[in-house]
Tab-separated table of C-alpha atoms in Angstrom:
chain	number	residue	atom	x	y	z
W	1476	MET	CA	-8.229	202.248	30.603
W	1477	SER	CA	-8.630	198.529	31.056
W	1478	LEU	CA	-8.791	195.474	29.063
W	1479	VAL	CA	-12.195	195.234	29.911
W	1480	HIS	CA	-13.135	198.992	29.107
W	1481	LEU	CA	-11.273	198.210	25.612
W	1482	GLU	CA	-13.416	194.959	24.801
W	1483	LYS	CA	-16.335	197.147	25.160
W	1484	GLU	CA	-14.896	199.810	22.698
W	1485	VAL	CA	-13.692	196.893	19.946
W	1486	THR	CA	-16.950	195.316	20.123
W	1487	ALA	CA	-18.859	198.664	19.469
W	1488	CYS	CA	-16.308	199.417	16.676
W	1489	ARG	CA	-18.211	200.257	13.277
W	1490	LYS	CA	-15.035	202.349	11.342
W	1491	CYS	CA	-14.770	200.014	8.112
W	1492	ASP	CA	-18.263	200.190	6.132
W	1493	ARG	CA	-17.244	197.009	4.492
W	1494	LEU	CA	-15.653	194.742	7.325
W	1495	THR	CA	-19.099	196.116	8.983
W	1496	VAL	CA	-21.710	194.854	5.972
W	1497	PHE	CA	-19.618	191.909	5.730
W	1498	ARG	CA	-19.358	190.474	9.097
W	1499	GLU	CA	-23.104	191.269	9.729
W	1500	LYS	CA	-24.106	189.463	6.462
W	1501	ILE	CA	-21.909	186.299	7.817
W	1502	ALA	CA	-24.234	186.005	11.096
W	1503	LYS	CA	-27.432	186.901	8.652
W	1504	GLU	CA	-26.739	184.026	6.584
W	1505	LYS	CA	-24.964	181.612	8.674
W	1506	ARG	CA	-23.171	178.431	7.462
W	1507	LYS	CA	-25.761	175.072	7.214
W	1508	SER	CA	-24.170	173.475	9.684
W	1509	TYR	CA	-24.445	176.613	12.395
W	1510	MET	CA	-28.319	177.539	11.584
W	1511	ASP	CA	-29.233	177.142	15.152
W	1512	TRP	CA	-26.493	179.564	16.297
W	1513	ASP	CA	-27.167	183.422	17.457
W	1514	TYR	CA	-23.648	184.488	15.447
W	1515	TRP	CA	-21.552	187.410	17.215
W	1516	GLY	CA	-21.024	189.226	14.331
W	1517	LYS	CA	-19.365	192.281	15.754
W	1518	ALA	CA	-16.105	193.320	15.955
W	1519	VAL	CA	-13.912	190.728	18.391
W	1520	PRO	CA	-11.709	191.959	20.987
W	1521	GLY	CA	-8.605	189.433	22.305
W	1522	TYR	CA	-8.871	187.541	25.595
W	1523	GLY	CA	-6.443	186.184	27.716
W	1524	LYS	CA	-5.075	187.517	31.333
W	1525	PRO	CA	-3.719	191.134	32.268
W	1526	ASP	CA	-0.418	189.970	33.047
W	1527	ALA	CA	0.137	187.513	30.130
W	1528	LYS	CA	3.651	186.949	29.189
W	1529	LEU	CA	3.004	185.628	25.888
W	1530	MET	CA	0.929	187.152	23.295
W	1531	ILE	CA	-0.499	185.018	19.976
W	1532	LEU	CA	-0.947	187.464	17.402
W	1533	GLY	CA	-2.915	186.551	14.185
W	1534	LEU	CA	-4.986	188.179	10.916
W	1535	ALA	CA	-8.464	188.569	11.995
W	1536	PRO	CA	-11.418	186.198	13.142
W	1537	ALA	CA	-12.822	183.453	10.794
W	1538	ALA	CA	-15.915	184.108	9.582
W	1539	HIS	CA	-17.833	181.209	10.784
W	1540	GLY	CA	-15.461	180.995	13.973
W	1541	GLY	CA	-14.447	184.364	15.700
W	1542	ASN	CA	-17.062	185.878	14.026
W	1543	ARG	CA	-19.550	183.132	15.040
W	1544	THR	CA	-18.285	182.799	18.466
W	1545	GLY	CA	-17.084	186.046	19.370
W	1546	ARG	CA	-13.794	184.760	20.453
W	1547	VAL	CA	-10.750	184.864	18.084
W	1548	PHE	CA	-9.223	181.612	17.448
W	1549	THR	CA	-12.449	179.844	18.325
W	1550	GLY	CA	-14.798	177.439	16.659
W	1551	ASP	CA	-13.038	176.499	14.053
W	1552	LYS	CA	-10.402	173.707	12.718
W	1553	SER	CA	-7.387	176.146	13.302
W	1554	ALA	CA	-8.350	176.568	16.793
W	1555	ASP	CA	-8.740	173.097	17.241
W	1556	PHE	CA	-4.830	172.286	16.331
W	1557	LEU	CA	-3.965	175.820	17.980
W	1558	PHE	CA	-5.397	174.767	21.742
W	1559	LYS	CA	-4.254	171.134	21.594
W	1560	CYS	CA	-0.945	172.739	21.145
W	1561	LEU	CA	-1.367	175.179	23.811
W	1562	HIS	CA	-3.252	172.907	26.155
W	1563	HIS	CA	-0.134	170.208	25.614
W	1564	ALA	CA	2.476	172.786	26.292
W	1565	GLY	CA	0.685	173.823	29.573
W	1566	LEU	CA	-0.523	177.502	28.324
W	1567	ALA	CA	-4.014	176.303	28.407
W	1568	ASN	CA	-6.184	174.647	30.922
W	1569	GLN	CA	-8.379	172.562	28.103
W	1570	PRO	CA	-7.768	171.323	24.703
W	1571	ASN	CA	-10.835	172.671	23.073
W	1572	SER	CA	-11.866	176.605	22.431
W	1573	ASP	CA	-15.246	176.587	21.609
W	1574	HIS	CA	-17.396	179.540	22.380
W	1575	ARG	CA	-16.800	182.276	24.872
W	1576	ASN	CA	-18.364	180.844	28.020
W	1577	ASP	CA	-16.632	177.522	27.802
W	1578	GLY	CA	-14.441	177.727	30.887
W	1579	LEU	CA	-11.332	178.245	29.065
W	1580	GLU	CA	-8.545	180.171	31.166
W	1581	LEU	CA	-5.477	180.783	28.856
W	1582	ASN	CA	-1.890	181.592	30.537
W	1583	GLY	CA	-1.328	184.180	27.850
W	1584	TYR	CA	-3.343	186.376	25.668
W	1585	ILE	CA	-4.493	185.750	21.901
W	1586	THR	CA	-5.757	188.455	19.716
W	1587	ALA	CA	-5.768	189.661	16.123
W	1588	ALA	CA	-4.343	192.384	14.038
W	1589	VAL	CA	-7.973	192.786	12.635
W	1590	LYS	CA	-10.515	192.609	14.604
W	1591	CYS	CA	-13.287	192.045	11.878
W	1592	VAL	CA	-13.683	188.994	9.277
W	1593	PRO	CA	-12.273	190.478	6.291
W	1594	PRO	CA	-13.869	189.100	2.955
W	1595	GLY	CA	-11.437	186.738	1.571
W	1596	ASP	CA	-9.563	187.186	4.461
W	1597	LYS	CA	-7.590	189.970	2.803
W	1598	PRO	CA	-8.296	193.499	4.588
W	1599	THR	CA	-7.430	196.560	2.834
W	1600	ALA	CA	-4.345	198.955	4.218
W	1601	GLU	CA	-7.299	201.305	5.403
W	1602	GLU	CA	-8.756	198.395	7.133
W	1603	LYS	CA	-5.424	197.202	8.808
W	1604	GLU	CA	-4.987	201.224	9.915
W	1605	ASN	CA	-7.856	201.423	11.403
W	1606	CYS	CA	-6.913	198.325	13.782
W	1607	GLU	CA	-3.718	199.546	15.052
W	1608	PRO	CA	-4.847	201.824	17.889
W	1609	TYR	CA	-6.658	198.689	19.699
W	1610	LEU	CA	-3.156	196.794	19.196
W	1611	ALA	CA	-1.418	199.516	20.675
W	1612	ARG	CA	-3.571	199.572	23.609
W	1613	GLU	CA	-3.558	196.009	23.793
W	1614	PHE	CA	0.242	196.027	24.408
W	1615	GLU	CA	0.062	199.219	26.870
W	1616	LEU	CA	-2.236	197.241	28.802
W	1617	LEU	CA	-0.222	193.946	28.800
W	1618	PRO	CA	2.844	195.168	30.664
W	1619	ASP	CA	4.218	191.924	31.218
W	1620	LEU	CA	4.549	190.577	27.869
W	1621	LYS	CA	7.905	188.836	26.874
W	1622	ILE	CA	6.992	187.218	23.652
W	1623	VAL	CA	4.663	187.707	21.024
W	1624	LEU	CA	4.179	184.791	18.497
W	1625	GLY	CA	2.826	186.588	15.056
W	1626	LEU	CA	0.607	183.762	13.153
W	1627	GLY	CA	1.601	184.844	9.435
W	1628	LYS	CA	2.853	187.738	7.934
W	1629	ILE	CA	0.054	190.177	9.044
W	1630	GLY	CA	0.198	189.227	12.298
W	1631	PHE	CA	3.833	189.422	12.633
W	1632	ASP	CA	4.158	192.949	10.657
W	1633	SER	CA	1.565	194.477	12.823
W	1634	CYS	CA	3.641	194.148	15.663
W	1635	LEU	CA	6.978	195.572	14.050
W	1636	LYS	CA	5.000	198.242	12.843
W	1637	PHE	CA	3.774	199.207	16.303
W	1638	VAL	CA	7.371	198.929	17.639
W	1639	ARG	CA	9.180	200.345	15.065
W	1640	LYS	CA	6.819	203.893	15.762
W	1641	THR	CA	8.813	204.273	18.850
W	1642	PHE	CA	12.052	201.440	19.798
W	1643	PRO	CA	14.461	200.470	17.699
W	1644	LEU	CA	14.845	197.260	16.092
W	1645	LYS	CA	17.442	194.600	15.890
W	1646	MET	CA	17.356	191.116	13.999
W	1647	LYS	CA	18.371	188.378	15.437
W	1648	ASP	CA	18.061	185.515	13.088
W	1649	PHE	CA	15.412	185.008	10.289
W	1650	SER	CA	12.669	183.774	12.581
W	1651	LYS	CA	13.190	185.505	16.116
W	1652	TYR	CA	13.278	189.440	16.652
W	1653	LYS	CA	14.605	190.886	20.013
W	1654	LEU	CA	12.364	194.241	20.510
W	1655	TYR	CA	12.416	196.126	23.419
W	1656	MET	CA	12.163	195.797	27.311
W	1657	GLY	CA	12.852	192.330	26.926
W	1658	LEU	CA	10.276	191.633	24.339
W	1659	THR	CA	10.621	188.792	21.743
W	1660	LEU	CA	8.565	188.460	18.440
W	1661	LEU	CA	8.717	184.985	17.137
W	1662	PHE	CA	7.385	183.934	13.367
W	1663	SER	CA	5.274	181.355	13.306
W	1664	LEU	CA	4.540	178.642	10.503
W	1665	ILE	CA	1.325	177.025	12.176
W	1666	PHE	CA	-1.188	177.830	9.827
W	1667	LEU	CA	1.076	175.590	7.193
W	1668	CYS	CA	1.347	172.723	10.351
W	1669	ILE	CA	-2.220	172.772	9.994
W	1670	LYS	CA	-3.055	172.140	6.859
W	1671	TYR	CA	-0.676	169.560	7.147
W	1672	VAL	CA	-2.490	168.507	9.757
W	1673	GLU	CA	-5.998	168.280	7.615
W	1674	TYR	CA	-4.751	166.712	5.014
W	1675	THR	CA	-2.181	164.341	5.970
W	1676	SER	CA	-3.689	160.483	6.969
W	1677	LYS	CA	-0.949	160.064	9.616
W	1678	PHE	CA	-3.220	162.460	11.273
W	1679	HIS	CA	-6.542	161.702	10.891
W	1680	HIS	CA	-9.790	161.826	12.649
W	1681	GLY	CA	-9.697	160.807	16.112
W	1682	TYR	CA	-5.869	160.316	16.360
W	1683	PHE	CA	-3.724	162.085	18.244
W	1684	PRO	CA	0.051	161.726	18.862
W	1685	SER	CA	1.702	160.715	22.705
W	1686	SER	CA	2.711	164.071	24.204
W	1687	SER	CA	5.906	164.001	23.677
W	1688	THR	CA	5.975	163.107	20.352
W	1689	PHE	CA	3.781	165.873	19.601
W	1690	LEU	CA	5.458	168.417	21.730
W	1691	ALA	CA	8.229	167.850	19.396
W	1692	ILE	CA	6.399	168.308	16.296
W	1693	TYR	CA	4.839	171.340	17.676
W	1694	PHE	CA	8.156	172.765	18.597
W	1695	THR	CA	10.366	172.237	15.627
W	1696	LEU	CA	7.409	173.122	13.362
W	1697	THR	CA	6.975	176.588	14.557
W	1698	GLY	CA	10.342	177.330	15.597
W	1699	LEU	CA	9.182	177.735	19.246
W	1700	HIS	CA	11.780	175.363	21.084
W	1701	GLY	CA	12.744	176.983	24.288
W	1702	LEU	CA	9.056	178.950	25.033
W	1703	LEU	CA	8.215	177.421	27.765
W	1704	SER	CA	11.754	178.388	29.522
W	1705	LEU	CA	11.606	182.163	27.612
W	1706	ILE	CA	7.984	183.001	29.307
W	1707	HIS	CA	8.813	181.781	33.237
W	1708	ILE	CA	11.474	184.030	33.442
């Protein structure tokens, strides 16, 4: 099994009737501003480097983001903010993630705990369990991982659940767990930061802080100070 084979398997998945119907309904009806798009409308696989040391783990694709573009964290405001952060931190070759063929190269791996967009962003317990084998295989196929950044509670909990099945877990502090084989799990408040950026006039459209100021904000608000030194060991 390789990441390429896993991607094909995820893309073909129809395990959850509710999610399959919903993702295809969104893809057919579309948002008015994206009427000229051929929506992906399938389960959305993770993407990145097979030798990644960093995994960014979120909840699920967005209805008109990943479900439209076929790449998780791509094509919506959350993606815009996240990839500006990653680009400034030297973890992505460009500050935007627009579609599957936009030339993005990521120094890491990004995926979601649930591979299909759920109604109201609320997957059921059964739907989360149906996706667990895919996440487990992603961990197995990324042997060089050092850090998992959980974007929100479900992403964070999904990693913990996987690890607890086999390995002991020790808590180091509120936001960082030392897991197994040197792997560190971080809990991120990045979505709260995104809302702050969206609704605070200081960060109005077209304005972007200087690199040093932005990195200070990014590392402080997400608890990622020291991230680069950790993943380059």
